[in-house]
XYZ file of N, CA and C in Angstrom:
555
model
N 74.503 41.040 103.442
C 75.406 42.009 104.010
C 76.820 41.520 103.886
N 77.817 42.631 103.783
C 78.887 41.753 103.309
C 79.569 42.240 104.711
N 81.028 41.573 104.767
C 81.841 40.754 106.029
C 81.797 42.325 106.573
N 81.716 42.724 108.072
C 82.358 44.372 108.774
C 81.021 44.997 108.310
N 80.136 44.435 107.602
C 78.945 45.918 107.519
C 77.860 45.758 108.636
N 77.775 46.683 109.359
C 76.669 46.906 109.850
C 74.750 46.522 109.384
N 74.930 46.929 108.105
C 73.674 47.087 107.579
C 73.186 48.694 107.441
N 73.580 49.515 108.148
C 73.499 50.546 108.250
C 74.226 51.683 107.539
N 73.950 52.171 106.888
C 74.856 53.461 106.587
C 74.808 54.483 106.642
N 75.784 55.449 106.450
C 76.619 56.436 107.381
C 75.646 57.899 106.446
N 75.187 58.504 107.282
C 74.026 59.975 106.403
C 74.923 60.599 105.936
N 74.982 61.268 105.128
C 75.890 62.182 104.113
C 75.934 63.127 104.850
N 77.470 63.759 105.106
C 77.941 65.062 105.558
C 76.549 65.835 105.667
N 76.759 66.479 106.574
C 75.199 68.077 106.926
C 76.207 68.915 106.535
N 75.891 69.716 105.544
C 76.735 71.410 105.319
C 76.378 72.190 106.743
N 77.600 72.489 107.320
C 77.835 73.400 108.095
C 77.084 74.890 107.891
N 76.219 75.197 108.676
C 75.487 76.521 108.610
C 76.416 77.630 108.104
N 75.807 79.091 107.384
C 76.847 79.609 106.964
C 76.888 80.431 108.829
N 75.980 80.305 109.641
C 76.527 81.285 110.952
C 77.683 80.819 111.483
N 77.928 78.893 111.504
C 78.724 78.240 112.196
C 79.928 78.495 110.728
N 79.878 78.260 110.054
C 81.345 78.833 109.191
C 81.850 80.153 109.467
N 80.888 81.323 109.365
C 81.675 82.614 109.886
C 82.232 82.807 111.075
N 81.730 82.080 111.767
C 82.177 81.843 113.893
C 83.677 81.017 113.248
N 83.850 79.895 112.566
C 84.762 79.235 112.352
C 86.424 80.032 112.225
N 85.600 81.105 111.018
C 86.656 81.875 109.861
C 87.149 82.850 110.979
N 86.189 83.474 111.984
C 86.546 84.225 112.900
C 87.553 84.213 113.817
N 87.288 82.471 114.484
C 88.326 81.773 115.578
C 89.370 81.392 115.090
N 89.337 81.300 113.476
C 90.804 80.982 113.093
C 91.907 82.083 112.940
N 91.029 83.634 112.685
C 91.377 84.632 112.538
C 91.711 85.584 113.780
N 91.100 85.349 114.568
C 91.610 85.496 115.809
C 92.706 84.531 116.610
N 92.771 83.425 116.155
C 94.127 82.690 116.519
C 95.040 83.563 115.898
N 95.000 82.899 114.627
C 96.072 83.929 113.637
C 96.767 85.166 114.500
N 95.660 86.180 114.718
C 95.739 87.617 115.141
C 96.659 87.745 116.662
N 96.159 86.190 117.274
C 96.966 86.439 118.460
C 98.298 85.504 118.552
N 98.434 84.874 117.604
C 100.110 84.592 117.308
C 100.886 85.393 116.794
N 100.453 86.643 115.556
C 101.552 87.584 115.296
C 101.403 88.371 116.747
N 100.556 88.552 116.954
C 100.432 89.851 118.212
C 101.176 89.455 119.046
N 101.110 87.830 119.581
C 101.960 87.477 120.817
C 103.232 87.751 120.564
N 103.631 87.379 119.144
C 105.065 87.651 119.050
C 105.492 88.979 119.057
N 104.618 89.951 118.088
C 104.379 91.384 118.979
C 104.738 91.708 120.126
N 104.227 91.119 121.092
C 104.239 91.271 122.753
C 105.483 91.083 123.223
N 105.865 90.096 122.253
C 107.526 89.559 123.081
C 108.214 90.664 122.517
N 108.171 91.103 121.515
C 109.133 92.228 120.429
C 108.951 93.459 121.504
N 108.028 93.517 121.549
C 107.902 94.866 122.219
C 108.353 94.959 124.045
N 108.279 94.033 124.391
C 108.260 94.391 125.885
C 109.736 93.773 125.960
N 110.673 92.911 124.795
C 111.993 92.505 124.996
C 113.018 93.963 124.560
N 112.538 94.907 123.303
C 112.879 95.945 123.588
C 112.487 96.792 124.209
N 111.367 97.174 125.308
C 111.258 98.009 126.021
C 112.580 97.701 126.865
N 112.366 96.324 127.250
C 112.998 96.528 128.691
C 114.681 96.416 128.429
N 115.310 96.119 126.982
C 116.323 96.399 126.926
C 116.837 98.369 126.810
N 116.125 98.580 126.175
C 116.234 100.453 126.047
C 116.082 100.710 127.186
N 115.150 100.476 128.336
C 114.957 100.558 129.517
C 116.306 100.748 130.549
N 117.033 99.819 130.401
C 117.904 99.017 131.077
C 119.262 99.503 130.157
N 119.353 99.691 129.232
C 120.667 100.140 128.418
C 121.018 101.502 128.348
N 120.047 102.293 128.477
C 119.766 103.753 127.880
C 118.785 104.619 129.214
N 119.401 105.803 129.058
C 118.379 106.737 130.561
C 116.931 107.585 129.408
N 116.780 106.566 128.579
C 115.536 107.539 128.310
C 114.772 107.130 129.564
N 113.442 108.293 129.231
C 112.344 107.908 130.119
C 111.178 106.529 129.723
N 110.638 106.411 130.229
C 110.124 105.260 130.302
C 109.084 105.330 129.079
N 108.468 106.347 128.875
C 107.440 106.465 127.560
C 108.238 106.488 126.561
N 109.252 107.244 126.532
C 110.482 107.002 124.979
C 110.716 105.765 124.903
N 111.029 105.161 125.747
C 111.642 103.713 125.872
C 110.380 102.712 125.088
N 108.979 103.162 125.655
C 108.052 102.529 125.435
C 107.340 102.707 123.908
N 107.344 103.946 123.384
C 107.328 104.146 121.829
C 108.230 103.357 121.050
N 109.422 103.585 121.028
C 110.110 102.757 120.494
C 110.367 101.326 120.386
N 110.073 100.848 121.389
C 109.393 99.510 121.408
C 108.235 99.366 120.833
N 107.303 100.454 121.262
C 106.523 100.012 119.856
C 106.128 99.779 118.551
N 106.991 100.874 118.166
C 107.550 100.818 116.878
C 108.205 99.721 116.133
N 109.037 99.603 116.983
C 109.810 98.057 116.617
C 108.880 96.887 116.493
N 107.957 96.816 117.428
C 106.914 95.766 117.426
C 105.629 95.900 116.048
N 105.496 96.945 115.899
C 104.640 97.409 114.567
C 105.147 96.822 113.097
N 106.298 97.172 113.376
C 106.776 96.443 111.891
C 106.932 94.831 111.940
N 107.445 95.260 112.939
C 107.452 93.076 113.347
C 106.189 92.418 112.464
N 105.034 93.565 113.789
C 103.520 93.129 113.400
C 102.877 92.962 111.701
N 103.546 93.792 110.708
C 103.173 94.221 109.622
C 103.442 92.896 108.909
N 104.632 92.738 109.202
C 105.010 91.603 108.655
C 104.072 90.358 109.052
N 104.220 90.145 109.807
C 103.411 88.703 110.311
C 101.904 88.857 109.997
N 100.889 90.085 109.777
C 99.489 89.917 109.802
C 99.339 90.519 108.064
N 100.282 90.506 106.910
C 100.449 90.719 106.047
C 100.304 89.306 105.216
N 101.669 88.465 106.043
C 101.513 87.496 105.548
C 101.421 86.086 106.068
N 100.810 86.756 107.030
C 100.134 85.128 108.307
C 98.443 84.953 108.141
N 98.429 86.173 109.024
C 97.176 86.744 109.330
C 96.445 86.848 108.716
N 96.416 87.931 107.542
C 95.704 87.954 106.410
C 96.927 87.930 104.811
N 96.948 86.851 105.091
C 97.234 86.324 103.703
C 96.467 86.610 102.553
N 95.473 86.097 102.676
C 94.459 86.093 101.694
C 93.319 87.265 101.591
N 93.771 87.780 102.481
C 92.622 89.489 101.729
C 93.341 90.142 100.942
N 92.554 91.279 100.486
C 93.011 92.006 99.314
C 94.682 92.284 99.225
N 94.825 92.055 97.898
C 96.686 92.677 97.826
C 96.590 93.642 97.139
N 95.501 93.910 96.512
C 96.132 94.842 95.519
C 96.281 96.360 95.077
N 96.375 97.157 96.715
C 96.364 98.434 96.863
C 97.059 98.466 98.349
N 98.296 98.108 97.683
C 99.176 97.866 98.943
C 99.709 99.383 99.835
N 100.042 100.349 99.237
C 100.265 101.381 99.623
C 99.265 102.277 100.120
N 98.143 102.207 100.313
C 96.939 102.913 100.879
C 97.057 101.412 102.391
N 96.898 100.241 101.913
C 96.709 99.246 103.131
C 97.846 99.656 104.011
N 99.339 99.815 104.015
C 100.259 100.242 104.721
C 99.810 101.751 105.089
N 99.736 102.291 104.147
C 99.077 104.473 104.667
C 97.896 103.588 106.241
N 96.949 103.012 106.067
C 96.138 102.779 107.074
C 96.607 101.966 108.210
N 97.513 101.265 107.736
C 98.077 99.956 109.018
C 99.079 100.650 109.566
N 99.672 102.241 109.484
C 100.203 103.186 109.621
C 99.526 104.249 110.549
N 98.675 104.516 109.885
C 98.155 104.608 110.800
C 96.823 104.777 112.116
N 96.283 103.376 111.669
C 95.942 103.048 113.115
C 96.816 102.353 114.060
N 98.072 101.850 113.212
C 99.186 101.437 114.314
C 99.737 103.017 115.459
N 99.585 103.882 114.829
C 100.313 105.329 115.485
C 98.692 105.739 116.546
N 97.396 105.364 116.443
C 96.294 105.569 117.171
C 96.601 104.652 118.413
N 97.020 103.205 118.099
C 97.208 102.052 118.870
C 98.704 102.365 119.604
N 99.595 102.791 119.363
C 100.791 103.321 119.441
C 100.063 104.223 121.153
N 99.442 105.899 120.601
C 99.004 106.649 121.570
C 97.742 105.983 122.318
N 97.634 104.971 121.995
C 96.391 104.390 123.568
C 97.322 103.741 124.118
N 98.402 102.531 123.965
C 99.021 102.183 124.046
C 99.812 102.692 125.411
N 100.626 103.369 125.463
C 101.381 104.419 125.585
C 100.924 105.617 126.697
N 99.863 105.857 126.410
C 98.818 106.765 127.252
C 98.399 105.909 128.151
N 98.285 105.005 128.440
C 98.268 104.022 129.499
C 99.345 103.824 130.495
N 100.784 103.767 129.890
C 101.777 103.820 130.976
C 101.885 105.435 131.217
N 101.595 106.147 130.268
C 101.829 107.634 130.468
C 101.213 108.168 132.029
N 99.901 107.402 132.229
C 98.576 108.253 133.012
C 99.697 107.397 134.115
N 99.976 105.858 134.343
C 100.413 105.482 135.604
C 101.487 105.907 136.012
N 102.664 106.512 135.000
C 104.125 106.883 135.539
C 103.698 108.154 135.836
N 103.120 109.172 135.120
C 103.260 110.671 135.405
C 102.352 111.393 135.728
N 101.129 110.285 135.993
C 99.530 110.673 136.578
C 99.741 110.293 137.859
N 100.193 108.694 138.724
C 100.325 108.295 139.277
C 101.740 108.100 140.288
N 102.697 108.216 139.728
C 103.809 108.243 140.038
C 104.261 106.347 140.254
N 103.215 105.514 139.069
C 104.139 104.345 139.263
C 105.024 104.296 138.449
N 106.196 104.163 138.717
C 107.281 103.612 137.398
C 108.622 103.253 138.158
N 108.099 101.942 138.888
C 109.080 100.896 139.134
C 108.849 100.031 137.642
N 110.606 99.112 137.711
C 110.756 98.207 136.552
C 109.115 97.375 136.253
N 108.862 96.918 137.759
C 107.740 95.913 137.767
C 106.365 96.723 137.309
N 105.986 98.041 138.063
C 105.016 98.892 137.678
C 105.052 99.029 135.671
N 105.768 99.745 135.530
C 106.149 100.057 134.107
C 105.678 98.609 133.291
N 106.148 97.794 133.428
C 105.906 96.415 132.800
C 104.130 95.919 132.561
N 103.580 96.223 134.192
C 102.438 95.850 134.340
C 101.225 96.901 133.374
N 101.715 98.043 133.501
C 101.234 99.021 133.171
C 101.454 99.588 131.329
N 102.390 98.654 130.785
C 102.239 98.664 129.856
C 101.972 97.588 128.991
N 101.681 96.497 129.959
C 100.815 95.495 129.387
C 99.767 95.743 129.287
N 98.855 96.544 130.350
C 97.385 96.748 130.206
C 97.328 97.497 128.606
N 98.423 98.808 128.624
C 98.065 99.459 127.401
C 97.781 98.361 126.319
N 98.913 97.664 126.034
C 98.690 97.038 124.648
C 97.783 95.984 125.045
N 96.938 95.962 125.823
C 95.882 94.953 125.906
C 94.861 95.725 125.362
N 94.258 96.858 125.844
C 93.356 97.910 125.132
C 94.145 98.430 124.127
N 94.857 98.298 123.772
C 95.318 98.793 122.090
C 94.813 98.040 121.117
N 95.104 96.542 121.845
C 95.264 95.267 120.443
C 93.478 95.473 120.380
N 92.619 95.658 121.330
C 90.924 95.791 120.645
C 91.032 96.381 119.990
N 91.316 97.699 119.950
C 91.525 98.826 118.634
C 91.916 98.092 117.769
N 93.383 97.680 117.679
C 93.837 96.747 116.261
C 93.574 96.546 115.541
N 93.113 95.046 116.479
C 92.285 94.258 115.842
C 90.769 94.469 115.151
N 90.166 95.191 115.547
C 89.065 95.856 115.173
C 89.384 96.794 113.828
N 90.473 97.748 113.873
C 90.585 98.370 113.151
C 91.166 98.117 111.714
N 92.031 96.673 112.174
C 92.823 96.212 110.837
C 92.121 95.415 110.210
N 90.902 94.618 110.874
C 90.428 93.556 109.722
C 88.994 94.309 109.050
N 88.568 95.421 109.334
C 87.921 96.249 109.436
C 88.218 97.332 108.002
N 89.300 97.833 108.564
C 89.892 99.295 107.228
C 91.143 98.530 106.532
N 92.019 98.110 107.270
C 92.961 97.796 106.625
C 93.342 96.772 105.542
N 93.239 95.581 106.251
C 93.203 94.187 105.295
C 92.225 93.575 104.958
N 91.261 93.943 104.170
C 90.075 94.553 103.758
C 89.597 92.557 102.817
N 88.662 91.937 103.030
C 88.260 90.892 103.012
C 87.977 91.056 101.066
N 88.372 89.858 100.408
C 87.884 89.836 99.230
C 86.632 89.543 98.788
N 85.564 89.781 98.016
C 84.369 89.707 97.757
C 84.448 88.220 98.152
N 83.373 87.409 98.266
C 83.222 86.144 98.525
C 82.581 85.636 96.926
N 83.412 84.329 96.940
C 83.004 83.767 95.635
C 81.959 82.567 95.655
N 81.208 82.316 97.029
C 80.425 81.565 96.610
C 78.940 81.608 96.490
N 78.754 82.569 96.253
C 77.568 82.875 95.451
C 77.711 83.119 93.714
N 79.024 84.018 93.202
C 79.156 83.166 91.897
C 79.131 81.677 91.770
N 79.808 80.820 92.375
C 80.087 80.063 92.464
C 78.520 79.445 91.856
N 77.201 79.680 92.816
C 76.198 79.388 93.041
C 75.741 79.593 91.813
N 75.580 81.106 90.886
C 75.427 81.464 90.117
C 76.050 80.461 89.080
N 77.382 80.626 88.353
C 77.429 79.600 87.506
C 76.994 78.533 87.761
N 77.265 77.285 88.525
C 76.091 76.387 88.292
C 74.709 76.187 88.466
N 74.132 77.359 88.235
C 72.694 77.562 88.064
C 72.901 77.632 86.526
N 73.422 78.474 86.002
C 73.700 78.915 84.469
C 74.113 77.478 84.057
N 75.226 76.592 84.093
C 75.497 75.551 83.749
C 74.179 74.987 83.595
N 73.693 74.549 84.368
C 72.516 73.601 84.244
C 71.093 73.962 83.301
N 70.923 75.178 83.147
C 70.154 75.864 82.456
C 70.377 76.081 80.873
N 72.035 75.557 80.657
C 72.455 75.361 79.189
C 72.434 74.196 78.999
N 72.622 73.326 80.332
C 72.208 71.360 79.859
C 70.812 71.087 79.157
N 69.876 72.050 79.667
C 68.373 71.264 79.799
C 68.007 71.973 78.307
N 67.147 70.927 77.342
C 67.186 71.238 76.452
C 65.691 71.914 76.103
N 65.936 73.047 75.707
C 64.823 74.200 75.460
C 63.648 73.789 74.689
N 62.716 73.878 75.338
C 61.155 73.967 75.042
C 60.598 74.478 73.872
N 60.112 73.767 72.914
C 59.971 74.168 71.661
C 58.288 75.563 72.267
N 58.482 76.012 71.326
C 57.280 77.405 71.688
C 56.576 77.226 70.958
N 55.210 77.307 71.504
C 54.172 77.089 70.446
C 53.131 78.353 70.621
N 53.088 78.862 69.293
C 52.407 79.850 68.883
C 51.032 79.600 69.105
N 50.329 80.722 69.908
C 49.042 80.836 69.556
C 47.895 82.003 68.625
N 46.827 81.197 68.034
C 46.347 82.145 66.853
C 45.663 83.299 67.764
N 45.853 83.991 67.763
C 44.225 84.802 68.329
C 43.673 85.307 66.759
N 42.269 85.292 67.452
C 41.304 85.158 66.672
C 40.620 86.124 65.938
């Protein structure tokens, strides 16, 4: 045994199950999803509450437009954060859809402070705030559901070609079996 060895050695990497890789690809994708979104959150509720506070719209105008503002924010960041790597190459149908289920997410959104200011009669600064956090909390399920889903649409997976050519590789290494004819009689 030479100097520091145990005697023992170390079992070769276990390949990760493909269930525990898709759970993986998921949690990274959901991080992803909730760092543009958070910044989302700040976009949107830093212009609500400036339109709010600057301007006598009502509180749902105030609150569209903030969302709006936050949508494009969003486009940007889950374009090229988020999903980087899914499909690019039918960009104008992916925006037509991230368009709109952002305008679906927009009216749940929205319809949430709507029901508490003018269903309910809350719409203090603090009410309004609370109440349109819940919306974009049940919006972003939609979203998120809807964008990795229709919108930014996953590229075929390559490792089963992958699998495929070196099956083929190896099948052109091995050298072919001479054939031997039989007479029938």
């Amino acid at each position: 045994m030479g100097r520091g060895s145990s005697g023992l050695h170390a079992a070769p990497p276990v390949p990760r199950s493909a269930v525990r890789q898709r759970v993986d690809r998921l949690v990274r994708e959901v991080a992803k999803f909730g760092a543009v979104g958070g910044t989302g959150v700040l976009v949107n509720f830093l212009v609500f509450n400036l339109v709010r506070h600057v301007t006598d719209l009502q509180v749902v105008r105030a609150s569209v437009i903030a969302t709006v503002v936050a949508t494009f924010t969003n486009y940007v960041g889950y374009r090229y954060f988020t999903y980087r790597s899914r499909d690019k190459s039918r960009r104008t149908k992916e925006l037509s859809l991230f368009l709109l289920f952002s305008v679906v997410g927009l009216v749940i959104e929205n319809g949430v402070l709507y029901a508490a200011t003018y269903g309910f009669g809350w719409d203090s600064p603090l009410q309004s705030n609370i109440f349109k956090f819940l919306g974009i909390g049940v919006a972003t399920l939609f979203r998120f559901w809807s964008y990795r889903t229709w919108v930014f649409r996953a590229l075929p997976a390559e490792e089963p070609v992958a699998g495929a050519e070196s099956f083929l590789e190896t099948r052109r290494r091995q050298p072919e079996k001479p054939r031997v004819r039989q007479r029938v009689g």
